[in-house]
Amino acid sequence: MAGAAGRVPGHALRRFPITLPVGDLSNLHLKEEKIKPDANGAVVKTNTNAEKTDEEEKEDRAAQSLLNKLIRSNLVDNTNQVEVLQRDPNSPLYSVKSFEELRLKPQLLQGVYAMGFNRPSKIQENALPLMLAEPPQNLIAQSQSGTGKTAAFVLAMLSQVEPASKYPQCLCLSPTYELALQTGKVIEQMGKFYPELKLAYAVRGNKLERGQKISEQIVIGTPGTVLDWCSKLKFIDPKKIKVFVLDEADVMIATQGHQDQSIRIQRMLPRNCQMLLFSATFEDSVWKFAQKVVPDPNIIKLKREEETLDTIKQYYVLCSSRDEKFQALCNLYGAITIAQAMIFCHTRKTASWLAAELSKEGHQVALLSGEMMVEQRAAVIERFREGKEKVLVTTNVCARGIDVEQVSVVINFDLPVDKDGNPDNETYLHRIGRTGRFGKRGLAVNMVDSKHSMNILNRIQEHFNKKIERLDTDDLDEIEKIAN
Ligand SMILES: Nc1ncnc2c1ncn2[C@@H]1O[C@H](COP(=O)(O)OP(=O)(O)OP(=O)(O)O)[C@@H](O)[C@H]1O
């Protein structure tokens, strides 16, 4: 996909996340043992050598402990674990099919393999045959965070697009500037074996000359700008759109105006345009919206108790003040190796205070909050993605949906509540879903500092029918155990 996406100035291409392949551990003197993590990340040994000297035993134990630590900190490539999960019928990553069996075009097969994907996840296996059917089917689909929804609809768009036709044919709406860029990167990576294919970003700040028609075959953007491009500015002829994707529908409707704008765009599209809507959660309001924008849909939906991922362990810590919460956080950092963490606060004031305190403790901290310009927010996320900062403190919806593989811990410094002070279950799910991406193990820790917040936590547990265990952050042994 040469020369694509030239329209967002100064935006660096996404780098692959840093992983240390198991093969790089060859200098650890593991003798004739084969060591690899099993589905739970535990180390499985096979073929142990019988006779070993004390010295060798000691070396082995040291190597083993280092390997365990690396696995715990998610530094080791988790390919093995993903493969195990993809064979477990209860896992959202389970798949009976291969990408070949999904009958993807050869260029797309090249694209998925170049991204390091081996097998489709459950949502990809279920959604792709529907999306690629003849005639194309409409779809409303739900799958847990980080299970490959983006890749699924990107493959659907790339399967339908005709690169030789130089006009927009696929339109994808994202709720935020950051997510539009992130999804754009996936399109670029997966579509790179289509040399003629180009992508345009319909996001704020990307100004085109009036009256111009764009030649890019795929347009990704936020609803306001896409609506302008389709109506007032006429950069896009909506009647020629073949695939319309609405991503993160739950996040979309949480933003004022996005729901109406999305519906207005949808009404401009031809009747035979394929409509696809994806979301990690489906509260009633999301359902109503989904049914308005997707006529005659096929539906893939999760049961409530399936919404949280088992690979994310959830805990709460009892504290009595903000300072105690901070101390609990420091204890966590003192006890376990945290690759990268995202910390969510209720207000900007708390977020700035916490970021400053963590910096004083020597952490490399990034602060992301709503009052920043979109370009600044995108730059902060990109630096965090590249691992330049290890902790991201944030208040805000702009952190929703961001995919950073190395995030091993999510902290709710304040629990998510809506404007009436009730538990915000959707936001909870989105927040904890920033860890445990595609089979990785994750840890979510909730700070509880009052009867009110304990009540919120209890209601969150009831909602998802999932026990959140108490963690004593003064007990270092206990903390170490949860990381195992
Ligand atoms: N079949 C696959 N094999 C291996 N990795 C995959 C596969 N599909 C997706 N991934 C990777 O898993 C991660 C999560 O995927 P993706 O962002 O598509 O999930 P999502 O369901 O859209 O998440 P969210 O709900 O948070 O937006 C990404 O880094 C992606 O590259």
mmCIF file of C-alpha atoms in Angstrom, residues 168-428:
data_model
loop_
_atom_site.group_PDB
_atom_site.id
_atom_site.type_symbol
_atom_site.label_atom_id
_atom_site.label_comp_id
_atom_site.label_asym_id
_atom_site.label_seq_id
_atom_site.Cartn_x
_atom_site.Cartn_y
_atom_site.Cartn_z
ATOM 1 C CA PRO A 168 -13.712 6.114 -1.865
ATOM 2 C CA GLN A 169 -15.440 2.736 -1.566
ATOM 3 C CA CYS A 170 -15.090 1.932 2.141
ATOM 4 C CA LEU A 171 -15.928 4.304 4.942
ATOM 5 C CA CYS A 172 -14.996 3.629 8.548
ATOM 6 C CA LEU A 173 -16.146 5.760 11.482
ATOM 7 C CA SER A 174 -14.093 5.876 14.671
ATOM 8 C CA PRO A 175 -15.134 7.752 17.804
ATOM 9 C CA THR A 176 -11.845 9.580 18.314
ATOM 10 C CA TYR A 177 -8.940 11.003 16.349
ATOM 11 C CA GLU A 178 -6.533 8.614 18.122
ATOM 12 C CA LEU A 179 -8.574 5.527 17.265
ATOM 13 C CA ALA A 180 -8.953 6.633 13.655
ATOM 14 C CA LEU A 181 -5.157 6.825 13.388
ATOM 15 C CA GLN A 182 -4.700 3.480 15.149
ATOM 16 C CA THR A 183 -7.177 1.703 12.873
ATOM 17 C CA GLY A 184 -5.626 3.444 9.871
ATOM 18 C CA LYS A 185 -2.295 1.857 10.795
ATOM 19 C CA VAL A 186 -3.906 -1.585 10.826
ATOM 20 C CA ILE A 187 -5.373 -0.914 7.373
ATOM 21 C CA GLU A 188 -1.946 0.205 6.129
ATOM 22 C CA GLN A 189 -0.209 -2.847 7.533
ATOM 23 C CA MET A 190 -2.758 -5.390 6.378
ATOM 24 C CA GLY A 191 -3.230 -3.763 2.999
ATOM 25 C CA LYS A 192 0.437 -3.321 2.214
ATOM 26 C CA PHE A 193 0.375 -5.981 -0.511
ATOM 27 C CA TYR A 194 -2.050 -3.865 -2.554
ATOM 28 C CA PRO A 195 0.341 -1.312 -4.084
ATOM 29 C CA GLU A 196 -2.418 0.867 -5.524
ATOM 30 C CA LEU A 197 -4.467 1.120 -2.362
ATOM 31 C CA LYS A 198 -4.576 4.425 -0.506
ATOM 32 C CA LEU A 199 -6.188 5.625 2.654
ATOM 33 C CA ALA A 200 -7.447 9.081 3.631
ATOM 34 C CA TYR A 201 -7.965 10.283 7.190
ATOM 35 C CA ALA A 202 -11.104 12.379 7.673
ATOM 36 C CA VAL A 203 -10.061 13.916 10.966
ATOM 37 C CA ARG A 204 -10.016 17.404 12.341
ATOM 38 C CA GLY A 205 -7.063 19.418 11.115
ATOM 39 C CA ASN A 206 -6.736 17.536 7.854
ATOM 40 C CA LYS A 207 -7.712 20.322 5.496
ATOM 41 C CA LEU A 208 -8.233 19.610 1.797
ATOM 42 C CA GLU A 209 -8.900 22.051 -0.995
ATOM 43 C CA ARG A 210 -12.570 22.829 -1.466
ATOM 44 C CA GLY A 211 -14.260 21.188 -4.440
ATOM 45 C CA GLN A 212 -11.609 18.478 -4.656
ATOM 46 C CA LYS A 213 -12.758 14.836 -5.023
ATOM 47 C CA ILE A 214 -10.533 12.397 -3.223
ATOM 48 C CA SER A 215 -9.096 9.338 -4.944
ATOM 49 C CA GLU A 216 -8.268 7.213 -1.871
ATOM 50 C CA GLN A 217 -10.297 4.009 -1.832
ATOM 51 C CA ILE A 218 -10.702 3.850 1.949
ATOM 52 C CA VAL A 219 -11.628 6.733 4.208
ATOM 53 C CA ILE A 220 -11.354 6.521 7.972
ATOM 54 C CA GLY A 221 -12.393 9.307 10.270
ATOM 55 C CA THR A 222 -14.495 10.773 13.010
ATOM 56 C CA PRO A 223 -18.235 11.353 12.377
ATOM 57 C CA GLY A 224 -18.209 15.183 12.223
ATOM 58 C CA THR A 225 -15.437 15.425 9.634
ATOM 59 C CA VAL A 226 -16.724 12.459 7.602
ATOM 60 C CA LEU A 227 -20.168 14.083 7.499
ATOM 61 C CA ASP A 228 -18.612 17.316 6.226
ATOM 62 C CA TRP A 229 -16.619 15.426 3.594
ATOM 63 C CA CYS A 230 -19.770 13.641 2.397
ATOM 64 C CA SER A 231 -22.168 16.597 2.454
ATOM 65 C CA LYS A 232 -20.959 20.185 2.730
ATOM 66 C CA LEU A 233 -17.499 19.685 1.182
ATOM 67 C CA LYS A 234 -18.422 16.858 -1.196
ATOM 68 C CA PHE A 235 -14.967 15.251 -1.139
ATOM 69 C CA ILE A 236 -16.654 11.860 -1.050
ATOM 70 C CA ASP A 237 -19.563 10.610 -3.118
ATOM 71 C CA PRO A 238 -21.493 8.614 -0.484
ATOM 72 C CA LYS A 239 -23.494 6.831 -3.208
ATOM 73 C CA LYS A 240 -20.344 4.942 -4.225
ATOM 74 C CA ILE A 241 -19.615 3.528 -0.776
ATOM 75 C CA LYS A 242 -19.771 -0.295 -0.665
ATOM 76 C CA VAL A 243 -18.782 -0.956 2.946
ATOM 77 C CA PHE A 244 -19.651 1.213 5.933
ATOM 78 C CA VAL A 245 -18.055 0.342 9.290
ATOM 79 C CA LEU A 246 -18.963 1.820 12.604
ATOM 80 C CA ASP A 247 -16.323 0.925 15.189
ATOM 81 C CA GLU A 248 -16.540 1.171 18.997
ATOM 82 C CA ALA A 249 -20.251 1.952 18.836
ATOM 83 C CA ASP A 250 -20.510 2.210 22.620
ATOM 84 C CA VAL A 251 -17.786 4.842 22.766
ATOM 85 C CA MET A 252 -19.317 6.558 19.758
ATOM 86 C CA ILE A 253 -22.689 7.156 21.347
ATOM 87 C CA ALA A 254 -21.091 8.394 24.556
ATOM 88 C CA THR A 255 -19.838 11.437 22.641
ATOM 89 C CA GLN A 256 -22.327 14.225 22.143
ATOM 90 C CA GLY A 257 -23.396 14.571 18.534
ATOM 91 C CA HIS A 258 -21.687 11.442 17.210
ATOM 92 C CA GLN A 259 -24.847 9.372 17.201
ATOM 93 C CA ASP A 260 -26.782 11.870 15.049
ATOM 94 C CA GLN A 261 -23.843 12.463 12.733
ATOM 95 C CA SER A 262 -23.381 8.703 12.217
ATOM 96 C CA ILE A 263 -27.058 8.260 11.392
ATOM 97 C CA ARG A 264 -26.962 11.182 8.943
ATOM 98 C CA ILE A 265 -23.958 9.643 7.177
ATOM 99 C CA GLN A 266 -25.629 6.225 7.053
ATOM 100 C CA ARG A 267 -28.733 7.748 5.396
ATOM 101 C CA MET A 268 -26.634 9.063 2.514
ATOM 102 C CA LEU A 269 -25.329 5.594 1.631
ATOM 103 C CA PRO A 270 -26.859 3.358 -1.040
ATOM 104 C CA ARG A 271 -29.296 0.624 0.023
ATOM 105 C CA ASN A 272 -26.960 -2.170 -1.023
ATOM 106 C CA CYS A 273 -24.026 -0.795 0.984
ATOM 107 C CA GLN A 274 -22.804 -3.314 3.533
ATOM 108 C CA MET A 275 -23.205 -1.967 7.099
ATOM 109 C CA LEU A 276 -21.020 -3.328 9.900
ATOM 110 C CA LEU A 277 -21.114 -2.257 13.526
ATOM 111 C CA PHE A 278 -18.690 -3.396 16.247
ATOM 112 C CA SER A 279 -18.675 -2.838 19.970
ATOM 113 C CA ALA A 280 -17.189 -4.392 23.112
ATOM 114 C CA THR A 281 -20.358 -3.661 25.115
ATOM 115 C CA PHE A 282 -24.058 -3.505 24.254
ATOM 116 C CA GLU A 283 -26.125 -1.564 26.770
ATOM 117 C CA ASP A 284 -29.706 -0.839 25.637
ATOM 118 C CA SER A 285 -28.759 2.531 24.195
ATOM 119 C CA VAL A 286 -26.053 0.910 22.048
ATOM 120 C CA TRP A 287 -28.563 -1.690 20.817
ATOM 121 C CA LYS A 288 -31.087 0.937 19.805
ATOM 122 C CA PHE A 289 -28.416 2.857 17.958
ATOM 123 C CA ALA A 290 -27.053 -0.303 16.312
ATOM 124 C CA GLN A 291 -30.454 -1.256 15.015
ATOM 125 C CA LYS A 292 -30.978 2.220 13.592
ATOM 126 C CA VAL A 293 -27.754 2.150 11.585
ATOM 127 C CA VAL A 294 -27.675 -1.498 10.555
ATOM 128 C CA PRO A 295 -30.806 -2.695 8.769
ATOM 129 C CA ASP A 296 -31.542 -6.395 8.610
ATOM 130 C CA PRO A 297 -28.468 -7.420 10.595
ATOM 131 C CA ASN A 298 -26.781 -10.705 11.451
ATOM 132 C CA ILE A 299 -25.964 -10.528 15.127
ATOM 133 C CA ILE A 300 -23.010 -11.896 17.098
ATOM 134 C CA LYS A 301 -23.444 -11.172 20.784
ATOM 135 C CA LEU A 302 -21.809 -12.233 24.055
ATOM 136 C CA LYS A 303 -23.474 -13.329 27.272
ATOM 137 C CA ARG A 304 -22.928 -10.840 30.101
ATOM 138 C CA GLU A 305 -20.539 -13.168 31.994
ATOM 139 C CA GLU A 306 -18.481 -13.632 28.851
ATOM 140 C CA GLU A 307 -17.814 -9.905 28.564
ATOM 141 C CA THR A 308 -14.827 -9.847 30.918
ATOM 142 C CA LEU A 309 -11.770 -11.823 29.933
ATOM 143 C CA ASP A 310 -10.475 -14.576 32.202
ATOM 144 C CA THR A 311 -6.939 -13.635 31.234
ATOM 145 C CA ILE A 312 -7.366 -10.363 33.162
ATOM 146 C CA LYS A 313 -7.140 -10.887 36.923
ATOM 147 C CA GLN A 314 -9.175 -8.335 38.862
ATOM 148 C CA TYR A 315 -8.451 -7.138 42.411
ATOM 149 C CA TYR A 316 -9.378 -4.315 44.747
ATOM 150 C CA VAL A 317 -7.353 -2.603 47.448
ATOM 151 C CA LEU A 318 -8.923 -0.998 50.535
ATOM 152 C CA CYS A 319 -7.526 2.431 51.382
ATOM 153 C CA SER A 320 -8.765 5.389 53.352
ATOM 154 C CA SER A 321 -7.355 8.385 51.511
ATOM 155 C CA ARG A 322 -5.729 9.553 48.306
ATOM 156 C CA ASP A 323 -2.301 9.308 49.905
ATOM 157 C CA GLU A 324 -2.952 5.727 50.956
ATOM 158 C CA LYS A 325 -3.992 4.891 47.416
ATOM 159 C CA PHE A 326 -0.715 6.344 46.209
ATOM 160 C CA GLN A 327 1.196 4.309 48.788
ATOM 161 C CA ALA A 328 -0.624 1.141 47.665
ATOM 162 C CA LEU A 329 0.404 1.911 44.103
ATOM 163 C CA CYS A 330 4.044 2.341 45.157
ATOM 164 C CA ASN A 331 3.871 -1.002 46.997
ATOM 165 C CA LEU A 332 2.603 -2.669 43.827
ATOM 166 C CA TYR A 333 5.478 -1.197 41.855
ATOM 167 C CA GLY A 334 7.887 -2.317 44.556
ATOM 168 C CA ALA A 335 6.680 -5.914 44.445
ATOM 169 C CA ILE A 336 6.070 -6.783 40.813
ATOM 170 C CA THR A 337 7.639 -6.066 37.478
ATOM 171 C CA ILE A 338 5.248 -3.902 35.516
ATOM 172 C CA ALA A 339 6.010 -3.614 31.816
ATOM 173 C CA GLN A 340 3.656 -0.708 31.191
ATOM 174 C CA ALA A 341 0.684 0.524 33.182
ATOM 175 C CA MET A 342 -2.348 2.694 32.570
ATOM 176 C CA ILE A 343 -3.817 4.527 35.558
ATOM 177 C CA PHE A 344 -7.282 6.036 35.411
ATOM 178 C CA CYS A 345 -8.391 8.954 37.592
ATOM 179 C CA HIS A 346 -11.714 10.707 37.893
ATOM 180 C CA THR A 347 -10.534 14.299 37.595
ATOM 181 C CA ARG A 348 -7.752 16.130 35.781
ATOM 182 C CA LYS A 349 -6.603 17.523 39.115
ATOM 183 C CA THR A 350 -6.049 14.054 40.592
ATOM 184 C CA ALA A 351 -4.402 12.880 37.373
ATOM 185 C CA SER A 352 -1.909 15.787 37.369
ATOM 186 C CA TRP A 353 -1.181 15.310 41.076
ATOM 187 C CA LEU A 354 -0.635 11.571 40.625
ATOM 188 C CA ALA A 355 1.564 12.023 37.551
ATOM 189 C CA ALA A 356 3.730 14.506 39.495
ATOM 190 C CA GLU A 357 3.992 12.197 42.534
ATOM 191 C CA LEU A 358 4.926 9.206 40.375
ATOM 192 C CA SER A 359 7.571 11.278 38.574
ATOM 193 C CA LYS A 360 9.048 12.230 41.951
ATOM 194 C CA GLU A 361 9.331 8.506 42.659
ATOM 195 C CA GLY A 362 11.410 8.152 39.508
ATOM 196 C CA HIS A 363 8.794 6.747 37.107
ATOM 197 C CA GLN A 364 8.661 7.819 33.482
ATOM 198 C CA VAL A 365 5.115 9.143 33.359
ATOM 199 C CA ALA A 366 2.903 10.427 30.575
ATOM 200 C CA LEU A 367 -0.225 12.431 31.295
ATOM 201 C CA LEU A 368 -3.167 12.309 28.918
ATOM 202 C CA SER A 369 -6.170 14.471 29.498
ATOM 203 C CA GLY A 370 -9.139 15.920 27.730
ATOM 204 C CA GLU A 371 -8.024 19.531 27.536
ATOM 205 C CA MET A 372 -5.063 18.648 25.317
ATOM 206 C CA MET A 373 -5.224 19.269 21.575
ATOM 207 C CA VAL A 374 -5.970 16.100 19.612
ATOM 208 C CA GLU A 375 -2.526 16.139 18.015
ATOM 209 C CA GLN A 376 -0.908 16.390 21.449
ATOM 210 C CA ARG A 377 -3.002 13.475 22.691
ATOM 211 C CA ALA A 378 -2.020 11.363 19.700
ATOM 212 C CA ALA A 379 1.650 12.194 20.290
ATOM 213 C CA VAL A 380 1.407 11.177 23.966
ATOM 214 C CA ILE A 381 -0.174 7.842 23.000
ATOM 215 C CA GLU A 382 2.453 7.229 20.327
ATOM 216 C CA ARG A 383 5.310 7.829 22.799
ATOM 217 C CA PHE A 384 3.657 5.481 25.272
ATOM 218 C CA ARG A 385 3.184 2.874 22.553
ATOM 219 C CA GLU A 386 6.863 3.124 21.712
ATOM 220 C CA GLY A 387 7.670 2.501 25.384
ATOM 221 C CA LYS A 388 9.238 5.930 25.950
ATOM 222 C CA GLU A 389 7.045 6.269 29.029
ATOM 223 C CA LYS A 390 6.096 3.295 31.153
ATOM 224 C CA VAL A 391 3.099 4.771 32.951
ATOM 225 C CA LEU A 392 0.167 6.574 31.385
ATOM 226 C CA VAL A 393 -2.036 8.518 33.781
ATOM 227 C CA THR A 394 -5.320 9.556 32.263
ATOM 228 C CA THR A 395 -8.849 10.717 32.968
ATOM 229 C CA ASN A 396 -10.264 10.389 29.709
ATOM 230 C CA VAL A 397 -12.209 8.673 26.992
ATOM 231 C CA CYS A 398 -9.346 9.313 24.590
ATOM 232 C CA ALA A 399 -7.642 6.338 26.232
ATOM 233 C CA ARG A 400 -10.523 4.054 25.215
ATOM 234 C CA GLY A 401 -9.752 1.487 22.607
ATOM 235 C CA ILE A 402 -6.029 2.168 22.506
ATOM 236 C CA ASP A 403 -4.077 -0.978 21.763
ATOM 237 C CA VAL A 404 -0.692 -1.105 23.500
ATOM 238 C CA GLU A 405 0.502 -4.666 23.772
ATOM 239 C CA GLN A 406 2.889 -4.152 26.687
ATOM 240 C CA VAL A 407 0.257 -2.813 29.110
ATOM 241 C CA SER A 408 0.327 -5.468 31.819
ATOM 242 C CA VAL A 409 -1.448 -3.546 34.577
ATOM 243 C CA VAL A 410 -4.472 -1.252 34.664
ATOM 244 C CA ILE A 411 -5.153 0.707 37.840
ATOM 245 C CA ASN A 412 -8.476 2.327 38.579
ATOM 246 C CA PHE A 413 -7.127 4.953 40.954
ATOM 247 C CA ASP A 414 -10.757 6.111 41.001
ATOM 248 C CA LEU A 415 -13.549 3.752 40.010
ATOM 249 C CA PRO A 416 -15.504 4.736 36.905
ATOM 250 C CA VAL A 417 -18.838 6.392 37.686
ATOM 251 C CA ASP A 418 -21.347 8.151 35.477
ATOM 252 C CA LYS A 419 -22.511 11.726 35.995
ATOM 253 C CA ASP A 420 -25.080 10.573 38.587
ATOM 254 C CA GLY A 421 -22.425 8.749 40.594
ATOM 255 C CA ASN A 422 -23.574 5.260 39.516
ATOM 256 C CA PRO A 423 -21.104 2.579 38.385
ATOM 257 C CA ASP A 424 -20.122 2.994 34.767
ATOM 258 C CA ASN A 425 -19.830 -0.667 33.785
ATOM 259 C CA GLU A 426 -18.987 -0.015 30.153
ATOM 260 C CA THR A 427 -16.132 2.287 31.045
ATOM 261 C CA TYR A 428 -14.894 -0.294 33.557
#
